[in-house]
Short mmCIF file of C-alpha atoms and ligand atoms in Angstrom, two decimals:
data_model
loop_
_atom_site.label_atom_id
_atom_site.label_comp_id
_atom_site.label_asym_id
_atom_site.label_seq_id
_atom_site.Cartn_x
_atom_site.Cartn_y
_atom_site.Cartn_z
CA UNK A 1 59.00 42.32 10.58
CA UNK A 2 56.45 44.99 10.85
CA UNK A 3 53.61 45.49 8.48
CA UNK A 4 54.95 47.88 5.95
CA UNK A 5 58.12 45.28 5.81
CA UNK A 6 56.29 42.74 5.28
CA UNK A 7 54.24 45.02 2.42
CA UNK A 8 57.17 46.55 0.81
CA UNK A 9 57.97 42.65 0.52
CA UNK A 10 54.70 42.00 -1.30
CA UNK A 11 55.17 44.37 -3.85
CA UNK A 12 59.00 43.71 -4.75
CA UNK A 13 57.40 40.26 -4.79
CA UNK A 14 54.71 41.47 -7.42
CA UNK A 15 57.13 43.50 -9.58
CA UNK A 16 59.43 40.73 -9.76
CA UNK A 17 56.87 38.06 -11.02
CA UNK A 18 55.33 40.62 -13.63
CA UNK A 19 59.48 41.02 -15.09
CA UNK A 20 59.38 37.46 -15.20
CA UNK A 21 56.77 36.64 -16.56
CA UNK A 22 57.24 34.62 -19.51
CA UNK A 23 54.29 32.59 -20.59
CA UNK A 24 51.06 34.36 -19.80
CA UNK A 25 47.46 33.04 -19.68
CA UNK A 26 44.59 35.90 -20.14
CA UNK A 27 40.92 35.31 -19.68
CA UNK A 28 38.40 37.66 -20.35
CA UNK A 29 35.43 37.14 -18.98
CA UNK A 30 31.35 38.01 -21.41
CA UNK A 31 30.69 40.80 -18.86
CA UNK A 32 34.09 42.47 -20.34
CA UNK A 33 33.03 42.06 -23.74
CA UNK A 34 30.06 43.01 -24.08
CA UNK A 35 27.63 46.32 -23.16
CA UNK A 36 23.97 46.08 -22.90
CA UNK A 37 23.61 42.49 -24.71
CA UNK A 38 25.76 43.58 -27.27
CA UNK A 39 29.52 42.68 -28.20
CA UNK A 40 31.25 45.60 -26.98
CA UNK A 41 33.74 46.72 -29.98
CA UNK A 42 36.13 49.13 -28.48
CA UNK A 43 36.89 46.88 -25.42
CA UNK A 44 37.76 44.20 -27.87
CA UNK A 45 39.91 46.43 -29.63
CA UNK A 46 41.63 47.44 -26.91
CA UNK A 47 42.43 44.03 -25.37
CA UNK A 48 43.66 43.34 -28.91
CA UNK A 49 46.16 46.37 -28.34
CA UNK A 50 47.16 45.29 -25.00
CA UNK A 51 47.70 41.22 -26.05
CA UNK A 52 49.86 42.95 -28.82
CA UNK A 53 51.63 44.74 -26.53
CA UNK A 54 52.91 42.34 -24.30
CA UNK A 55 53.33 39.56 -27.22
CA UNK A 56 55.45 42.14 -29.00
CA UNK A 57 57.88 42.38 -25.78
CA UNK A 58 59.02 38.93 -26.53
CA UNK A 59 56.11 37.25 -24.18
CA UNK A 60 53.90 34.04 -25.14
CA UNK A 61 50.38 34.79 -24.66
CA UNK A 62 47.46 32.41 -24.59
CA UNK A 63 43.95 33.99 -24.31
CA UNK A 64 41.34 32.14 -22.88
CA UNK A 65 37.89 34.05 -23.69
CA UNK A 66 34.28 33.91 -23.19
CA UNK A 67 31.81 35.27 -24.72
CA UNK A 68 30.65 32.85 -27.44
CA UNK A 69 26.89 32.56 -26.13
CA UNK A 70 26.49 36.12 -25.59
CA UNK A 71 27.59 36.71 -29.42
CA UNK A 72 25.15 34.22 -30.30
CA UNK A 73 22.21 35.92 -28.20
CA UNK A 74 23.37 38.97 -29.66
CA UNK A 75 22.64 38.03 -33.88
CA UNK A 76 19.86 35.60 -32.60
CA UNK A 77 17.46 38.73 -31.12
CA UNK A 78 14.03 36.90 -30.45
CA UNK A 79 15.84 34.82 -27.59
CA UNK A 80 16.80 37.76 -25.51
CA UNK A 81 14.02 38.19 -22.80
CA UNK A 82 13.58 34.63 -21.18
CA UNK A 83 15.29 32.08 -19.57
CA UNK A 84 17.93 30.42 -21.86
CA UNK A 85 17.94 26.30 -21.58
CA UNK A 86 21.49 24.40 -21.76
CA UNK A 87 20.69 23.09 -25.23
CA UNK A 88 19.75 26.42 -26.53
CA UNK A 89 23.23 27.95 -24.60
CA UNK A 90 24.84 25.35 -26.79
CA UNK A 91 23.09 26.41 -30.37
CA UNK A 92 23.73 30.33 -29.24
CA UNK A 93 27.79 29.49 -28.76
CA UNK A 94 27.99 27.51 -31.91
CA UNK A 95 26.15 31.00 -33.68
CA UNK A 96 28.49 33.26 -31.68
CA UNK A 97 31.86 31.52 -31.49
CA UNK A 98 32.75 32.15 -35.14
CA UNK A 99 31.20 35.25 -34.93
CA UNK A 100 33.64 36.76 -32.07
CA UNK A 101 36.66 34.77 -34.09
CA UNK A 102 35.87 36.81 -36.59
CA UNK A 103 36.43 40.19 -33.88
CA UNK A 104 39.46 38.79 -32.59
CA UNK A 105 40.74 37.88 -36.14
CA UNK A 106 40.59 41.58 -37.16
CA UNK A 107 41.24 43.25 -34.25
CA UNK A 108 44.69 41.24 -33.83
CA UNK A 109 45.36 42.07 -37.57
CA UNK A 110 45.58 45.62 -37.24
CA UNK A 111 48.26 44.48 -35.25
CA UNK A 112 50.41 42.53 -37.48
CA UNK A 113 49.24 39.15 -35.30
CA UNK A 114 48.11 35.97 -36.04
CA UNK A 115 45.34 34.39 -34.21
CA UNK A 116 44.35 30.68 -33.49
CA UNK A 117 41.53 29.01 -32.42
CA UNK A 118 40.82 25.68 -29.60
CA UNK A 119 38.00 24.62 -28.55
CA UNK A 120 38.41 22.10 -25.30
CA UNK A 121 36.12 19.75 -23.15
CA UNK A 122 37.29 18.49 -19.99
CA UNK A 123 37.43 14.97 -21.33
CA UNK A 124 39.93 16.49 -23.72
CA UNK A 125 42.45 17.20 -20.81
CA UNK A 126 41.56 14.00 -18.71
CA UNK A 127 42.26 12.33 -21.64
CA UNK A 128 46.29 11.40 -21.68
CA UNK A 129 46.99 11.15 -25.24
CA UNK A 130 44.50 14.35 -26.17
CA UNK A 131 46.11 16.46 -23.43
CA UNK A 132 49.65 15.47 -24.26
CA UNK A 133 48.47 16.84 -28.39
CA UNK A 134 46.58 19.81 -26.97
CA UNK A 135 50.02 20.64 -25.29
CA UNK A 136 52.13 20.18 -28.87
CA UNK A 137 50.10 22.54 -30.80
CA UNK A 138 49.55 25.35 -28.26
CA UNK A 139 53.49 25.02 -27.93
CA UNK A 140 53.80 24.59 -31.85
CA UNK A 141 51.54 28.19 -32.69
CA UNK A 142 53.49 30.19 -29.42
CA UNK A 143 56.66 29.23 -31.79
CA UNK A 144 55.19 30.17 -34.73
CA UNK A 145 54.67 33.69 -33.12
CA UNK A 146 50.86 33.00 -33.09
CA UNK A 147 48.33 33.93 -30.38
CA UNK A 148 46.05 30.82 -29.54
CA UNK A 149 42.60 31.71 -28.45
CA UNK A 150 40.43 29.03 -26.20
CA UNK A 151 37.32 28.59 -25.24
CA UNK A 152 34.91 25.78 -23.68
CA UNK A 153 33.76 23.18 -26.77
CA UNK A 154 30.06 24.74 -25.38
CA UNK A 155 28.71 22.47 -28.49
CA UNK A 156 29.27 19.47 -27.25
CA UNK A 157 30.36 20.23 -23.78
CA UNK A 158 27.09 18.91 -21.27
CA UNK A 159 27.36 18.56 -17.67
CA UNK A 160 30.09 15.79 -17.10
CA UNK A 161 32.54 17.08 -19.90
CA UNK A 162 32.07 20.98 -19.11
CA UNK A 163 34.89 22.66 -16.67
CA UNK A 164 31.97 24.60 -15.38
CA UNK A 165 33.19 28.13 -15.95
CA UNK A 166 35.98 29.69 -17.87
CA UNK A 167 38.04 30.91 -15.15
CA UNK A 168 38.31 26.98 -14.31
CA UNK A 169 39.00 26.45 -17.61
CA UNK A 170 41.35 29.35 -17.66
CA UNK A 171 43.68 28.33 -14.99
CA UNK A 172 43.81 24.73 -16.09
CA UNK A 173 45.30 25.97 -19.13
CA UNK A 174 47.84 27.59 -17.47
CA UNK A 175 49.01 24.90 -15.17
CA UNK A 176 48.95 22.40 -17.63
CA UNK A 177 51.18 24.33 -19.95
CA UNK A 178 53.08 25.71 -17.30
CA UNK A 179 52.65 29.29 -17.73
CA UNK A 180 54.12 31.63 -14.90
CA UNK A 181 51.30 34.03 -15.00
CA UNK A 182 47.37 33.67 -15.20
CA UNK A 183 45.75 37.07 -15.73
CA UNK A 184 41.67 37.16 -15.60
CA UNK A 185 40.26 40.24 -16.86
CA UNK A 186 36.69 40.62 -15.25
CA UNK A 187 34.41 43.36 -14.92
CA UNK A 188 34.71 44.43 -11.11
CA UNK A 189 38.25 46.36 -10.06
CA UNK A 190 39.47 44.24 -7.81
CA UNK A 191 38.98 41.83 -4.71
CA UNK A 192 37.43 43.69 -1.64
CA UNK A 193 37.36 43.02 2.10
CA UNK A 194 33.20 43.41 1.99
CA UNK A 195 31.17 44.35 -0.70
CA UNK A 196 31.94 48.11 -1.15
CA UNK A 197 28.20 48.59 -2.90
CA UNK A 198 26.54 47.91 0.88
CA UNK A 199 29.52 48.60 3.36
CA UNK A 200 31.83 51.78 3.51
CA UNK A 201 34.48 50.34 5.30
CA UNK A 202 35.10 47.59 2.19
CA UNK A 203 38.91 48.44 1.04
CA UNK A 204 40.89 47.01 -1.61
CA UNK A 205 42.63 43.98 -1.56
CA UNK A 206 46.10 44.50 -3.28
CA UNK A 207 48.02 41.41 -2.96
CA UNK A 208 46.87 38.18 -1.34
CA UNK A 209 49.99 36.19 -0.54
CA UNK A 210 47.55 32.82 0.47
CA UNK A 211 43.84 32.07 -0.68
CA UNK A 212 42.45 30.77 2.70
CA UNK A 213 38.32 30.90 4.06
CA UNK A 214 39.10 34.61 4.40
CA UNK A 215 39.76 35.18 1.24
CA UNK A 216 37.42 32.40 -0.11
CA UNK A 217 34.76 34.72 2.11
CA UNK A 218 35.52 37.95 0.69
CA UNK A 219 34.84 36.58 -2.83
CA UNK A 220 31.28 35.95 -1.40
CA UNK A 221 29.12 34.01 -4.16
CA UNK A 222 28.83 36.77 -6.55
CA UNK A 223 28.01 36.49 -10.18
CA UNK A 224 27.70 38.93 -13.07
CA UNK A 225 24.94 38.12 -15.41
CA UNK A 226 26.32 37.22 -18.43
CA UNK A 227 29.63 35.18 -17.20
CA UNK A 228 28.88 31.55 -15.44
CA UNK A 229 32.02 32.21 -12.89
CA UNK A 230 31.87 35.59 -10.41
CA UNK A 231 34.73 36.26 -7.99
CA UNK A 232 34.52 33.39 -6.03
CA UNK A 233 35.18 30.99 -9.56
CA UNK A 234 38.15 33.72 -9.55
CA UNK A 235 39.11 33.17 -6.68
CA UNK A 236 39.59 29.30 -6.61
CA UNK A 237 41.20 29.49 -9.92
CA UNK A 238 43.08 31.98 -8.39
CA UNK A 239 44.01 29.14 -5.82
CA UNK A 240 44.71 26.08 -8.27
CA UNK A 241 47.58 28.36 -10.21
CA UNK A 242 48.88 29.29 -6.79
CA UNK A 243 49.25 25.21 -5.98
CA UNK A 244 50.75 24.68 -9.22
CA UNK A 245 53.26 27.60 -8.58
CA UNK A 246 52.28 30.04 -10.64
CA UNK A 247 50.74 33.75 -9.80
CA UNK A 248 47.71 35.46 -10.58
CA UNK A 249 46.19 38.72 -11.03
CA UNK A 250 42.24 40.04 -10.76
CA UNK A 251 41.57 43.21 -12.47
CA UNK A 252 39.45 45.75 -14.59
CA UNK A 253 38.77 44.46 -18.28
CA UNK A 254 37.57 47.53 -19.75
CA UNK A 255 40.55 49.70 -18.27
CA UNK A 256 42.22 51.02 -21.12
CA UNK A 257 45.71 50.33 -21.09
CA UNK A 258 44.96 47.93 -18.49
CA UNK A 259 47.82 45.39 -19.45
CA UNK A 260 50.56 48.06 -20.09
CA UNK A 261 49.67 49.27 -16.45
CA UNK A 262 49.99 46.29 -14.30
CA UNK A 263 53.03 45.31 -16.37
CA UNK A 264 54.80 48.75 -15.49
CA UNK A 265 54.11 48.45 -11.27
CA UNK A 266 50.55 50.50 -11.25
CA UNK A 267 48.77 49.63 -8.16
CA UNK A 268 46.40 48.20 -10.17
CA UNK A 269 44.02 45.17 -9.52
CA UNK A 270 44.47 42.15 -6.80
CA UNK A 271 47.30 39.90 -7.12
CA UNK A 272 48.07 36.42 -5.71
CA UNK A 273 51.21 35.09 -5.10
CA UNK A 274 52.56 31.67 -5.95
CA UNK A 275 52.58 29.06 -3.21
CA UNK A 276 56.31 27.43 -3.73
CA UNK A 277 58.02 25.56 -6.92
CA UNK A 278 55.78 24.80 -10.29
CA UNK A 279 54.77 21.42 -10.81
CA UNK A 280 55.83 19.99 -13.74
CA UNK A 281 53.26 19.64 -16.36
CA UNK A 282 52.58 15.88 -15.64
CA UNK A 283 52.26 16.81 -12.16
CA UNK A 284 49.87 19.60 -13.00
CA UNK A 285 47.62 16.96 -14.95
CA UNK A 286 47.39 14.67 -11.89
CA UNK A 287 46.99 17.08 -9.42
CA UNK A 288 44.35 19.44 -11.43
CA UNK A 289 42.85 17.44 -14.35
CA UNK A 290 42.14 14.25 -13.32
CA UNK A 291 39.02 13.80 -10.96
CA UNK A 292 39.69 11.49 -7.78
CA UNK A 293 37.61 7.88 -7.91
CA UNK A 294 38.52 6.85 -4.82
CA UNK A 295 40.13 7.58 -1.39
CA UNK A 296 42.97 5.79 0.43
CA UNK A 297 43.62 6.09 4.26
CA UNK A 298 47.52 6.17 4.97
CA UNK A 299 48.94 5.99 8.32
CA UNK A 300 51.33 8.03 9.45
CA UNK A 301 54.52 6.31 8.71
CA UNK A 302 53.49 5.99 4.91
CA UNK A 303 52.09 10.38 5.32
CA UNK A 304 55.65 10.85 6.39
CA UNK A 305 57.46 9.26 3.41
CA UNK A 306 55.56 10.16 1.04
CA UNK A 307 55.36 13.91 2.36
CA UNK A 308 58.16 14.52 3.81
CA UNK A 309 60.97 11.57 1.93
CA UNK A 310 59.94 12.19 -1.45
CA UNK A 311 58.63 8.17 -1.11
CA UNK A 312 56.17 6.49 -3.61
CA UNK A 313 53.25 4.72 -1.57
CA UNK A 314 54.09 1.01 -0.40
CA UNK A 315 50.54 -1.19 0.21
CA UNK A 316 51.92 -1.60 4.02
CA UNK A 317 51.02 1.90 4.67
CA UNK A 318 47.43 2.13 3.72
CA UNK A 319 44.75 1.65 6.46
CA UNK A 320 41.67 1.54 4.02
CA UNK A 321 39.80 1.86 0.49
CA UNK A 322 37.26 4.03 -0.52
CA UNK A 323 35.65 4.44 -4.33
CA UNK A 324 35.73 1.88 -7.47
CA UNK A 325 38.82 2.34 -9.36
CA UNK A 326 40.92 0.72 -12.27
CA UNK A 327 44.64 1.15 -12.82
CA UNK A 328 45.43 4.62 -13.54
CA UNK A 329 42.77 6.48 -12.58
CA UNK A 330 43.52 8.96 -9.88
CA UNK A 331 42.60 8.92 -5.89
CA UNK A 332 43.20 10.87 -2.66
CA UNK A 333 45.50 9.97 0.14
CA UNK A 334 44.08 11.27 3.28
CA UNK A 335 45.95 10.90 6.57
CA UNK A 336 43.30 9.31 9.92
CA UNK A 337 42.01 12.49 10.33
CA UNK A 338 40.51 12.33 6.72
CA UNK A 339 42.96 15.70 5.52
CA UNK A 340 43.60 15.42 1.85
CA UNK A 341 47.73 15.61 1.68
CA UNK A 342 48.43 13.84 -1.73
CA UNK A 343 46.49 12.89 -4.79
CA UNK A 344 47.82 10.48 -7.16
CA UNK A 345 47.34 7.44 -9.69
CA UNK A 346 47.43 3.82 -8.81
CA UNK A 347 49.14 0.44 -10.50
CA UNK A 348 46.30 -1.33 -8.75
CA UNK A 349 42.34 -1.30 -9.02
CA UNK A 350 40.72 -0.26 -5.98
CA UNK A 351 39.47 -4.24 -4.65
CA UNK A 352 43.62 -5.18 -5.19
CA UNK A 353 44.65 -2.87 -3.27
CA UNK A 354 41.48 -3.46 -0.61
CA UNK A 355 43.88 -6.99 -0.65
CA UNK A 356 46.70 -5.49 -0.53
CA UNK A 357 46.58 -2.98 2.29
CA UNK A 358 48.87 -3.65 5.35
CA UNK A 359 50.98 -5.88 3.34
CA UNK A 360 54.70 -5.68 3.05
CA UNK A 361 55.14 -5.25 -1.42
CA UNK A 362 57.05 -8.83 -1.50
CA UNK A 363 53.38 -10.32 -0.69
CA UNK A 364 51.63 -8.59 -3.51
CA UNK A 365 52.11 -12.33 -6.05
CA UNK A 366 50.88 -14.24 -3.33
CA UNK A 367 47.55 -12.55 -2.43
CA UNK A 368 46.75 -11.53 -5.41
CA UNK A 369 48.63 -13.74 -8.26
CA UNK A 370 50.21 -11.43 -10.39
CA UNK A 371 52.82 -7.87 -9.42
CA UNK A 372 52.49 -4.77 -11.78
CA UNK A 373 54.96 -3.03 -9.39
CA UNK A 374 56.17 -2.78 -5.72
CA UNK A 375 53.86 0.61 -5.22
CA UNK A 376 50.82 1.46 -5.19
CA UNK A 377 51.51 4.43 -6.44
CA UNK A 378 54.80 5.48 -7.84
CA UNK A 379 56.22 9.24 -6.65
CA UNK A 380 56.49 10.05 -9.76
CA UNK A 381 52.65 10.07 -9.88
CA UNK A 382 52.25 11.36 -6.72
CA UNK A 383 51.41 15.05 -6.41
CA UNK A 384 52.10 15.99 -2.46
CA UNK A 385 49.08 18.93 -1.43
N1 LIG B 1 32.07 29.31 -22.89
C1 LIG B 1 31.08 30.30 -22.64
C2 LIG B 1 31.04 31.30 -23.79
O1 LIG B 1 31.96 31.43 -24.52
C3 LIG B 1 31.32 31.10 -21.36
C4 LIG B 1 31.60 30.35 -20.12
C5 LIG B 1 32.06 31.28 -18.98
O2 LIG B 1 32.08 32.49 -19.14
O3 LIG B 1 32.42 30.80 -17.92
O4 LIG B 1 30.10 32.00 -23.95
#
């Protein structure tokens, strides 16, 4: 296949994913919403339009938007010119949040649609039972023809509960509800081969079909001033919708008509292909939610099944333990050369299973007293990377 094949293959690739695209996850980003420290009206307005749009051509659309602190900072003048602490982020997104509801309300009005609002931690989604109602009601309002707006619970949300930027927070959402399309609305064009502010021969990066350390380099470690993300944040949540088999697209915020463009095959914008089948949503939660306690070693036999068989994990293939664990919470498997090729949650706690490594499953009573199961992990907790 030459080049231009493999191109032309791209795009038919691209158009086809933007027909099918069903269920549709946008983010917009502060830096889009806002123009010299203040909330930026007429971009608002027009990403009202263009959600409109595509919700009134029978789509389901779930925004996920920023821009709660810098509405705060924006009523709240005196706190403008220094450096802003965590605590005082916090206060300024619990000022600004209902403020910018408020935008979105009336700017989706004028549009006959109704809006709703969530506010998430990550503990909400690690959480089984909180994830599972999350879920329910973002299903419920897409069937009552409503458009849910999220956003980081910035309140409450310190370190250890925060998903550290919303373009993190932005593809979670997607995977978890199993949208086919995540679409994050920034405030640079697209993704370039080198910075094209410093180097002349930077060109635009169209469609990426894989996000490897090329890509991950391009991104470089940008970050715009008001946002917490930059295009590298875009670019690995770029990566975790790819893994859960959905697609993505980079582009222009402020573009008018941005939305209607990229939907009718303008060039517009970098897009990233899925890599294979969606996960389903479970699957998603595991794989993307839950943060790994522990390690286990396989060896290769047990890599094989599980990989390539479709096999849950059996105690006689692990090799060794790593991490403090209870039942249920989540681990990595790695294979001897320490490569990360499943991720998963346990029947065991991490010292049982210390026991029971090496063992054939009809030995599990003996060593340790008592059998929750035959597997240490059952496939249908298993996520294969
Ligand atoms: N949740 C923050 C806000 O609404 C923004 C976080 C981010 O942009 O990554 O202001």
């Amino acid at each position: 296949m030459t080049l231009q094949h493999i191109k032309a293959h791209e795009l038919q690739c691209r158009d086809a994913l933007f027909a099918r695209a069903k269920r549709i996850v946008i983010k917009v980003g502060s830096a889009v919403l806002t123009s010299s420290n203040s909330m930026n009206l007429e971009v608002i307005e027009n990403i009202a339009k263009e959600i409109s749009f595509l919700h009134s051509s029978g789509r389901e659309v779930i925004l996920v938007s920023s821009g709660a602190v810098a509405a705060g900072k924006n009523k709240i003048s005196f706190i403008d010119d220094r450096d802003i602490s965590l605590q005082e982020k916090q206060a300024l997104a619990a000022i600004g949040q209902s403020h910018l509801m408020h935008i979105y309300d009336s700017a989706f009005l004028k549009h006959g649609k109704n809006i709703a609002q969530a506010l998430l931690t990550h503990a909400d989604l690690a959480h089984r039972d909180r994830y599972v109602n999350f879920k329910n009601t973002i299903f419920t309002l897409l069937k009552m023809g409503v458009i849910p707006i999220i956003n980081e619970n910035d309140t409450v949300a310190t370190e250890e509960l925060q998903f550290g930027d919303n373009d993190n927070l932005g593809a979670l959402v997607t995977n978890l509800i199993e949208a086919d399309m995540f679409i994050c609305l920034t405030d640079v064009d697209c993704l370039y081969t080198a910075n094209p502010g410093t180097d002349s021969t930077a060109e635009p990066v169209h469609t990426v079909v894989e996000v490897n350390e090329d890509i991950e380099r391009m991104a470089g470690h940008s970050k715009s001033a008001l946002g917490t993300g930059g295009m590298r944040s875009k670019i690995l949540a770029a990566k975790k919708v790819a893994a859960g088999g959905g697609s993505s697209f980079i582009g222009p915020g402020r573009m008018e008509g941005i939305l209607q463009k990229i939907f009718s095959g303008e060039m517009i914008g970098t897009f990233f292909l899925p890599q294979g089948r969606k996960l389903q949503g479970r699957k998603q939660w595991i794989a993307f939610v839950l943060k790994p306690k522990g390690i286990l070693e396989l060896d290769c036999g047990a890599g094989q099944a599980i990989c390539c068989n479709g096999r849950s994990l059996l105690p006689s293939g692990i090799v060794s333990v790593k991490g403090k664990f209870n039942v249920g919470e989540s681990v990595q498997c790695v294979d001897s050369e320490g490569r990360i090729i499943a991720i998963g949650t346990t029947n065991y706690r991490a010292e049982e299973i210390d026991r029971i490594k090496g063992s054939n499953s009809g030995k599990i009573q003996n060593i340790l007293g008592h059998r929750e199961s035959d597997v240490v992990i059952h496939r249908d907790n298993l996520v294969i990377l």
